[in-house]
Amino acid sequence: MKSKLTLLILLTVVFIACKKTTNVDVKLSTSGKLTYRLTDDAGKGLANVKVSLFDRADGYYSNYNILLETRVTDPNGLADFGDLNPNNYMLVTDSAKVNNVAYLVQEYVQVITGAAKAKETKVTDFSGTFALTVRSYNNQPLKNIGVIMIPSNKFNYSSTTAANLKVADFSGVTNDAGLITFRIPSAKQYLVYLYNTVTNASYNYNNGISVQKDATVNYSMSIYQP
């Protein structure tokens, strides 16, 4: 009985000695992930849009954005920035277009340690309301006045009304109160061009019009109409 017990103890010692010890290194994640998707009003992804990722350099002598990376959205409108340090990043798009109108998307997105951030943005949300009232010089509202909203960088002073209509983002005519309203991209410079809808003759124009996101700008212009 004693010899059997001794043999059992020896076998146990041999088993423990032969058993491999596995060391498992546990590493905590110090980064997060970011994907960014751009869509139109119907939720369809916008492909081939360049998206820039910026970090903000704050300090006594600096207060500007540093470009870190750029991506181009895939056929589903997705830009994958992969692993990033936890931070509040600025994302800026390069002319994301809906209905052939270019929108400037610029927003902050926070990346958190150990988390996957999937941000989806409808580009037309980056717009504001421009309400224009057209009056005569004796302050009477003028209806049926043609109004064209042209991106400032596309306007040609020597162009005809027909040519300006081709490069306009928006166009329409004033109502009985002399009013017309457009929902236009925010932070984008426009020229407002007024014309006679019967003869196509130009009345006048005003440059440097812009709105902020979700804001409303009420504007008025006067023209002489015999």
mmCIF file of C-alpha atoms in Angstrom:
data_model
loop_
_atom_site.group_PDB
_atom_site.id
_atom_site.type_symbol
_atom_site.label_atom_id
_atom_site.label_comp_id
_atom_site.label_asym_id
_atom_site.label_seq_id
_atom_site.Cartn_x
_atom_site.Cartn_y
_atom_site.Cartn_z
ATOM 1 C CA MET A 1 0.000 0.000 0.000
ATOM 2 C CA LYS A 2 2.851 2.310 0.906
ATOM 3 C CA SER A 3 4.654 1.592 -2.388
ATOM 4 C CA LYS A 4 1.504 2.381 -4.378
ATOM 5 C CA LEU A 5 1.143 5.721 -2.603
ATOM 6 C CA THR A 6 4.766 6.549 -3.267
ATOM 7 C CA LEU A 7 4.322 5.717 -6.987
ATOM 8 C CA LEU A 8 1.233 7.945 -7.204
ATOM 9 C CA ILE A 9 3.099 10.864 -5.658
ATOM 10 C CA LEU A 10 6.005 10.407 -8.103
ATOM 11 C CA LEU A 11 3.660 10.338 -11.103
ATOM 12 C CA THR A 12 1.937 13.516 -9.905
ATOM 13 C CA VAL A 13 5.297 15.287 -9.546
ATOM 14 C CA VAL A 14 6.342 14.204 -13.052
ATOM 15 C CA PHE A 15 3.011 15.400 -14.539
ATOM 16 C CA ILE A 16 3.307 18.820 -12.924
ATOM 17 C CA ALA A 17 6.934 19.149 -14.016
ATOM 18 C CA CYS A 18 6.064 18.297 -17.630
ATOM 19 C CA LYS A 19 3.062 20.590 -17.859
ATOM 20 C CA LYS A 20 3.793 23.665 -20.000
ATOM 21 C CA THR A 21 3.171 27.069 -18.568
ATOM 22 C CA THR A 22 1.501 29.510 -21.009
ATOM 23 C CA ASN A 23 1.936 33.196 -20.385
ATOM 24 C CA VAL A 24 -0.888 35.366 -21.773
ATOM 25 C CA ASP A 25 -0.166 39.034 -22.288
ATOM 26 C CA VAL A 26 -3.287 41.167 -21.943
ATOM 27 C CA LYS A 27 -2.960 44.507 -23.685
ATOM 28 C CA LEU A 28 -5.533 47.203 -23.161
ATOM 29 C CA SER A 29 -6.533 49.150 -26.261
ATOM 30 C CA THR A 30 -5.346 52.742 -26.285
ATOM 31 C CA SER A 31 -7.070 53.702 -29.539
ATOM 32 C CA GLY A 32 -10.502 53.887 -31.119
ATOM 33 C CA LYS A 33 -11.846 53.396 -34.632
ATOM 34 C CA LEU A 34 -13.636 55.856 -36.919
ATOM 35 C CA THR A 35 -15.761 55.369 -40.029
ATOM 36 C CA TYR A 36 -17.520 58.297 -41.670
ATOM 37 C CA ARG A 37 -20.398 57.949 -44.150
ATOM 38 C CA LEU A 38 -21.845 60.712 -46.350
ATOM 39 C CA THR A 39 -25.395 60.434 -47.710
ATOM 40 C CA ASP A 40 -27.950 62.352 -49.746
ATOM 41 C CA ASP A 41 -31.502 63.119 -48.574
ATOM 42 C CA ALA A 42 -32.652 59.579 -49.398
ATOM 43 C CA GLY A 43 -29.837 57.952 -47.414
ATOM 44 C CA LYS A 44 -27.857 56.916 -50.490
ATOM 45 C CA GLY A 45 -24.093 56.978 -49.997
ATOM 46 C CA LEU A 46 -22.067 59.592 -51.869
ATOM 47 C CA ALA A 47 -19.054 58.020 -53.550
ATOM 48 C CA ASN A 48 -15.682 59.553 -54.494
ATOM 49 C CA VAL A 49 -15.817 62.437 -52.014
ATOM 50 C CA LYS A 50 -12.519 63.412 -50.414
ATOM 51 C CA VAL A 51 -12.716 63.607 -46.622
ATOM 52 C CA SER A 52 -9.913 65.247 -44.629
ATOM 53 C CA LEU A 53 -9.207 64.488 -40.979
ATOM 54 C CA PHE A 54 -7.755 67.319 -38.906
ATOM 55 C CA ASP A 55 -6.333 67.562 -35.420
ATOM 56 C CA ARG A 56 -6.511 70.874 -33.626
ATOM 57 C CA ALA A 57 -3.276 72.364 -32.363
ATOM 58 C CA ASP A 58 -4.121 74.524 -29.373
ATOM 59 C CA GLY A 59 -1.495 76.486 -27.560
ATOM 60 C CA TYR A 60 -0.183 79.880 -26.670
ATOM 61 C CA TYR A 61 1.209 80.451 -30.144
ATOM 62 C CA SER A 62 -1.035 78.184 -32.192
ATOM 63 C CA ASN A 63 -4.715 77.763 -32.861
ATOM 64 C CA TYR A 64 -5.120 75.991 -36.171
ATOM 65 C CA ASN A 65 -5.989 72.630 -37.683
ATOM 66 C CA ILE A 66 -3.341 70.084 -38.666
ATOM 67 C CA LEU A 67 -4.158 67.745 -41.538
ATOM 68 C CA LEU A 68 -3.580 64.150 -40.446
ATOM 69 C CA GLU A 69 -5.126 61.980 -43.145
ATOM 70 C CA THR A 70 -7.406 62.037 -46.182
ATOM 71 C CA ARG A 71 -9.739 59.340 -47.463
ATOM 72 C CA VAL A 72 -12.058 59.037 -50.477
ATOM 73 C CA THR A 73 -15.506 57.593 -49.861
ATOM 74 C CA ASP A 74 -16.240 54.182 -51.366
ATOM 75 C CA PRO A 75 -19.351 53.332 -53.485
ATOM 76 C CA ASN A 76 -21.410 53.257 -50.249
ATOM 77 C CA GLY A 77 -20.233 56.710 -49.212
ATOM 78 C CA LEU A 78 -17.952 55.338 -46.488
ATOM 79 C CA ALA A 79 -14.530 56.624 -45.468
ATOM 80 C CA ASP A 80 -12.656 54.349 -43.040
ATOM 81 C CA PHE A 81 -9.969 56.032 -40.940
ATOM 82 C CA GLY A 82 -9.140 52.892 -38.974
ATOM 83 C CA ASP A 83 -7.396 53.212 -35.595
ATOM 84 C CA LEU A 84 -7.016 56.685 -34.128
ATOM 85 C CA ASN A 85 -5.887 58.076 -30.817
ATOM 86 C CA PRO A 86 -8.771 59.223 -28.625
ATOM 87 C CA ASN A 87 -9.454 62.838 -29.542
ATOM 88 C CA ASN A 88 -11.993 65.292 -30.939
ATOM 89 C CA TYR A 89 -11.238 65.446 -34.673
ATOM 90 C CA MET A 90 -12.501 67.807 -37.353
ATOM 91 C CA LEU A 91 -13.754 66.250 -40.592
ATOM 92 C CA VAL A 92 -14.000 68.359 -43.747
ATOM 93 C CA THR A 93 -15.362 67.212 -47.100
ATOM 94 C CA ASP A 94 -14.358 68.411 -50.526
ATOM 95 C CA SER A 95 -17.486 69.397 -52.496
ATOM 96 C CA ALA A 96 -19.945 66.666 -51.578
ATOM 97 C CA LYS A 97 -22.670 67.067 -54.229
ATOM 98 C CA VAL A 98 -26.421 66.475 -54.044
ATOM 99 C CA ASN A 99 -28.526 67.347 -57.101
ATOM 100 C CA ASN A 100 -25.346 68.835 -58.618
ATOM 101 C CA VAL A 101 -25.036 71.332 -55.759
ATOM 102 C CA ALA A 102 -21.775 71.223 -53.776
ATOM 103 C CA TYR A 103 -21.981 71.298 -49.974
ATOM 104 C CA LEU A 104 -19.180 71.989 -47.512
ATOM 105 C CA VAL A 105 -19.410 69.582 -44.594
ATOM 106 C CA GLN A 106 -17.318 70.510 -41.585
ATOM 107 C CA GLU A 107 -17.896 68.950 -38.187
ATOM 108 C CA TYR A 108 -16.177 67.579 -35.093
ATOM 109 C CA VAL A 109 -16.335 63.852 -34.311
ATOM 110 C CA GLN A 110 -15.085 62.353 -31.050
ATOM 111 C CA VAL A 111 -13.088 59.114 -30.998
ATOM 112 C CA ILE A 112 -13.102 57.200 -27.693
ATOM 113 C CA THR A 113 -10.621 54.618 -26.442
ATOM 114 C CA GLY A 114 -11.662 51.041 -27.229
ATOM 115 C CA ALA A 115 -14.781 52.072 -29.164
ATOM 116 C CA ALA A 116 -15.732 52.008 -32.856
ATOM 117 C CA LYS A 117 -17.325 55.297 -33.919
ATOM 118 C CA ALA A 118 -19.555 55.019 -36.998
ATOM 119 C CA LYS A 119 -20.677 58.546 -37.940
ATOM 120 C CA GLU A 120 -23.246 59.076 -40.706
ATOM 121 C CA THR A 121 -23.948 62.562 -42.060
ATOM 122 C CA LYS A 122 -26.558 63.847 -44.501
ATOM 123 C CA VAL A 123 -24.684 66.542 -46.395
ATOM 124 C CA THR A 124 -27.735 68.731 -47.059
ATOM 125 C CA ASP A 125 -28.042 69.246 -43.298
ATOM 126 C CA PHE A 126 -25.183 71.698 -43.776
ATOM 127 C CA SER A 127 -27.417 74.425 -45.141
ATOM 128 C CA GLY A 128 -29.418 77.466 -44.123
ATOM 129 C CA THR A 129 -32.351 79.524 -45.376
ATOM 130 C CA PHE A 130 -31.971 82.584 -47.582
ATOM 131 C CA ALA A 131 -35.164 84.668 -47.837
ATOM 132 C CA LEU A 132 -35.070 87.458 -50.416
ATOM 133 C CA THR A 133 -37.627 90.234 -50.849
ATOM 134 C CA VAL A 134 -37.507 92.271 -54.055
ATOM 135 C CA ARG A 135 -39.049 95.756 -54.000
ATOM 136 C CA SER A 136 -39.334 98.740 -56.290
ATOM 137 C CA TYR A 137 -37.588 101.988 -55.419
ATOM 138 C CA ASN A 138 -40.898 103.262 -54.013
ATOM 139 C CA ASN A 139 -40.927 100.223 -51.675
ATOM 140 C CA GLN A 140 -43.578 98.162 -53.470
ATOM 141 C CA PRO A 141 -43.131 94.381 -53.562
ATOM 142 C CA LEU A 142 -42.395 93.072 -57.050
ATOM 143 C CA LYS A 143 -43.682 89.688 -58.186
ATOM 144 C CA ASN A 144 -42.446 87.456 -61.012
ATOM 145 C CA ILE A 145 -38.893 88.746 -60.780
ATOM 146 C CA GLY A 146 -36.377 86.112 -61.785
ATOM 147 C CA VAL A 147 -33.801 85.262 -59.138
ATOM 148 C CA ILE A 148 -30.636 83.219 -59.677
ATOM 149 C CA MET A 149 -28.297 81.999 -56.933
ATOM 150 C CA ILE A 150 -24.841 81.578 -58.480
ATOM 151 C CA PRO A 151 -21.716 80.352 -56.639
ATOM 152 C CA SER A 152 -19.463 83.420 -56.542
ATOM 153 C CA ASN A 153 -16.568 81.584 -58.168
ATOM 154 C CA LYS A 154 -18.735 80.666 -61.187
ATOM 155 C CA PHE A 155 -20.141 84.092 -61.975
ATOM 156 C CA ASN A 156 -18.975 85.853 -65.139
ATOM 157 C CA TYR A 157 -19.790 89.546 -65.307
ATOM 158 C CA SER A 158 -19.975 89.455 -69.090
ATOM 159 C CA SER A 159 -22.293 86.424 -69.257
ATOM 160 C CA THR A 160 -25.920 86.611 -70.366
ATOM 161 C CA THR A 161 -28.843 85.636 -68.161
ATOM 162 C CA ALA A 162 -29.137 82.350 -70.076
ATOM 163 C CA ALA A 163 -25.477 81.554 -69.397
ATOM 164 C CA ASN A 164 -25.818 82.434 -65.713
ATOM 165 C CA LEU A 165 -28.825 80.125 -65.389
ATOM 166 C CA LYS A 166 -26.648 77.237 -66.571
ATOM 167 C CA VAL A 167 -24.120 77.695 -63.759
ATOM 168 C CA ALA A 168 -26.642 78.552 -61.028
ATOM 169 C CA ASP A 169 -27.263 76.306 -58.044
ATOM 170 C CA PHE A 170 -30.825 77.624 -57.572
ATOM 171 C CA SER A 171 -33.328 79.744 -59.465
ATOM 172 C CA GLY A 172 -36.962 80.844 -59.202
ATOM 173 C CA VAL A 173 -39.348 83.815 -59.277
ATOM 174 C CA THR A 174 -40.709 86.054 -56.541
ATOM 175 C CA ASN A 175 -44.289 85.620 -55.313
ATOM 176 C CA ASP A 176 -46.996 88.277 -54.881
ATOM 177 C CA ALA A 177 -45.223 89.601 -51.794
ATOM 178 C CA GLY A 178 -41.974 89.939 -53.728
ATOM 179 C CA LEU A 179 -40.529 87.054 -51.712
ATOM 180 C CA ILE A 180 -38.519 83.993 -52.678
ATOM 181 C CA THR A 181 -36.849 81.502 -50.329
ATOM 182 C CA PHE A 182 -33.969 79.116 -50.976
ATOM 183 C CA ARG A 183 -32.340 76.458 -48.826
ATOM 184 C CA ILE A 184 -28.671 76.943 -49.714
ATOM 185 C CA PRO A 185 -25.400 75.307 -48.563
ATOM 186 C CA SER A 186 -23.918 76.917 -45.483
ATOM 187 C CA ALA A 187 -20.543 78.703 -45.495
ATOM 188 C CA LYS A 188 -20.661 79.067 -49.283
ATOM 189 C CA GLN A 189 -20.433 82.413 -51.087
ATOM 190 C CA TYR A 190 -23.211 83.257 -53.555
ATOM 191 C CA LEU A 191 -24.092 86.018 -55.961
ATOM 192 C CA VAL A 192 -27.791 86.948 -56.249
ATOM 193 C CA TYR A 193 -28.780 87.895 -59.793
ATOM 194 C CA LEU A 194 -32.141 89.516 -60.645
ATOM 195 C CA TYR A 195 -33.602 89.513 -64.140
ATOM 196 C CA ASN A 196 -36.739 90.102 -66.188
ATOM 197 C CA THR A 197 -38.389 86.732 -66.852
ATOM 198 C CA VAL A 198 -39.964 87.979 -70.110
ATOM 199 C CA THR A 199 -36.969 89.649 -71.781
ATOM 200 C CA ASN A 200 -34.175 87.939 -69.776
ATOM 201 C CA ALA A 201 -32.653 91.372 -69.259
ATOM 202 C CA SER A 202 -30.569 91.750 -66.131
ATOM 203 C CA TYR A 203 -31.743 94.142 -63.398
ATOM 204 C CA ASN A 204 -28.870 93.988 -60.928
ATOM 205 C CA TYR A 205 -26.937 91.642 -58.683
ATOM 206 C CA ASN A 206 -25.345 91.478 -55.260
ATOM 207 C CA ASN A 207 -22.317 89.411 -54.288
ATOM 208 C CA GLY A 208 -21.024 87.984 -51.029
ATOM 209 C CA ILE A 209 -24.219 86.291 -49.821
ATOM 210 C CA SER A 210 -23.840 83.387 -47.383
ATOM 211 C CA VAL A 211 -25.682 81.677 -44.536
ATOM 212 C CA GLN A 212 -24.614 79.639 -41.527
ATOM 213 C CA LYS A 213 -25.820 76.112 -40.820
ATOM 214 C CA ASP A 214 -29.495 76.072 -39.711
ATOM 215 C CA ALA A 215 -29.633 79.903 -39.759
ATOM 216 C CA THR A 216 -32.024 82.162 -41.682
ATOM 217 C CA VAL A 217 -30.896 85.286 -43.508
ATOM 218 C CA ASN A 218 -33.561 87.813 -44.514
ATOM 219 C CA TYR A 219 -32.386 90.004 -47.357
ATOM 220 C CA SER A 220 -33.894 92.681 -49.579
ATOM 221 C CA MET A 221 -32.993 94.182 -52.952
ATOM 222 C CA SER A 222 -34.528 97.079 -54.845
ATOM 223 C CA ILE A 223 -34.801 97.477 -58.581
ATOM 224 C CA TYR A 224 -36.252 99.970 -60.989
ATOM 225 C CA GLN A 225 -39.079 98.495 -63.032
ATOM 226 C CA PRO A 226 -40.894 100.878 -65.400
#
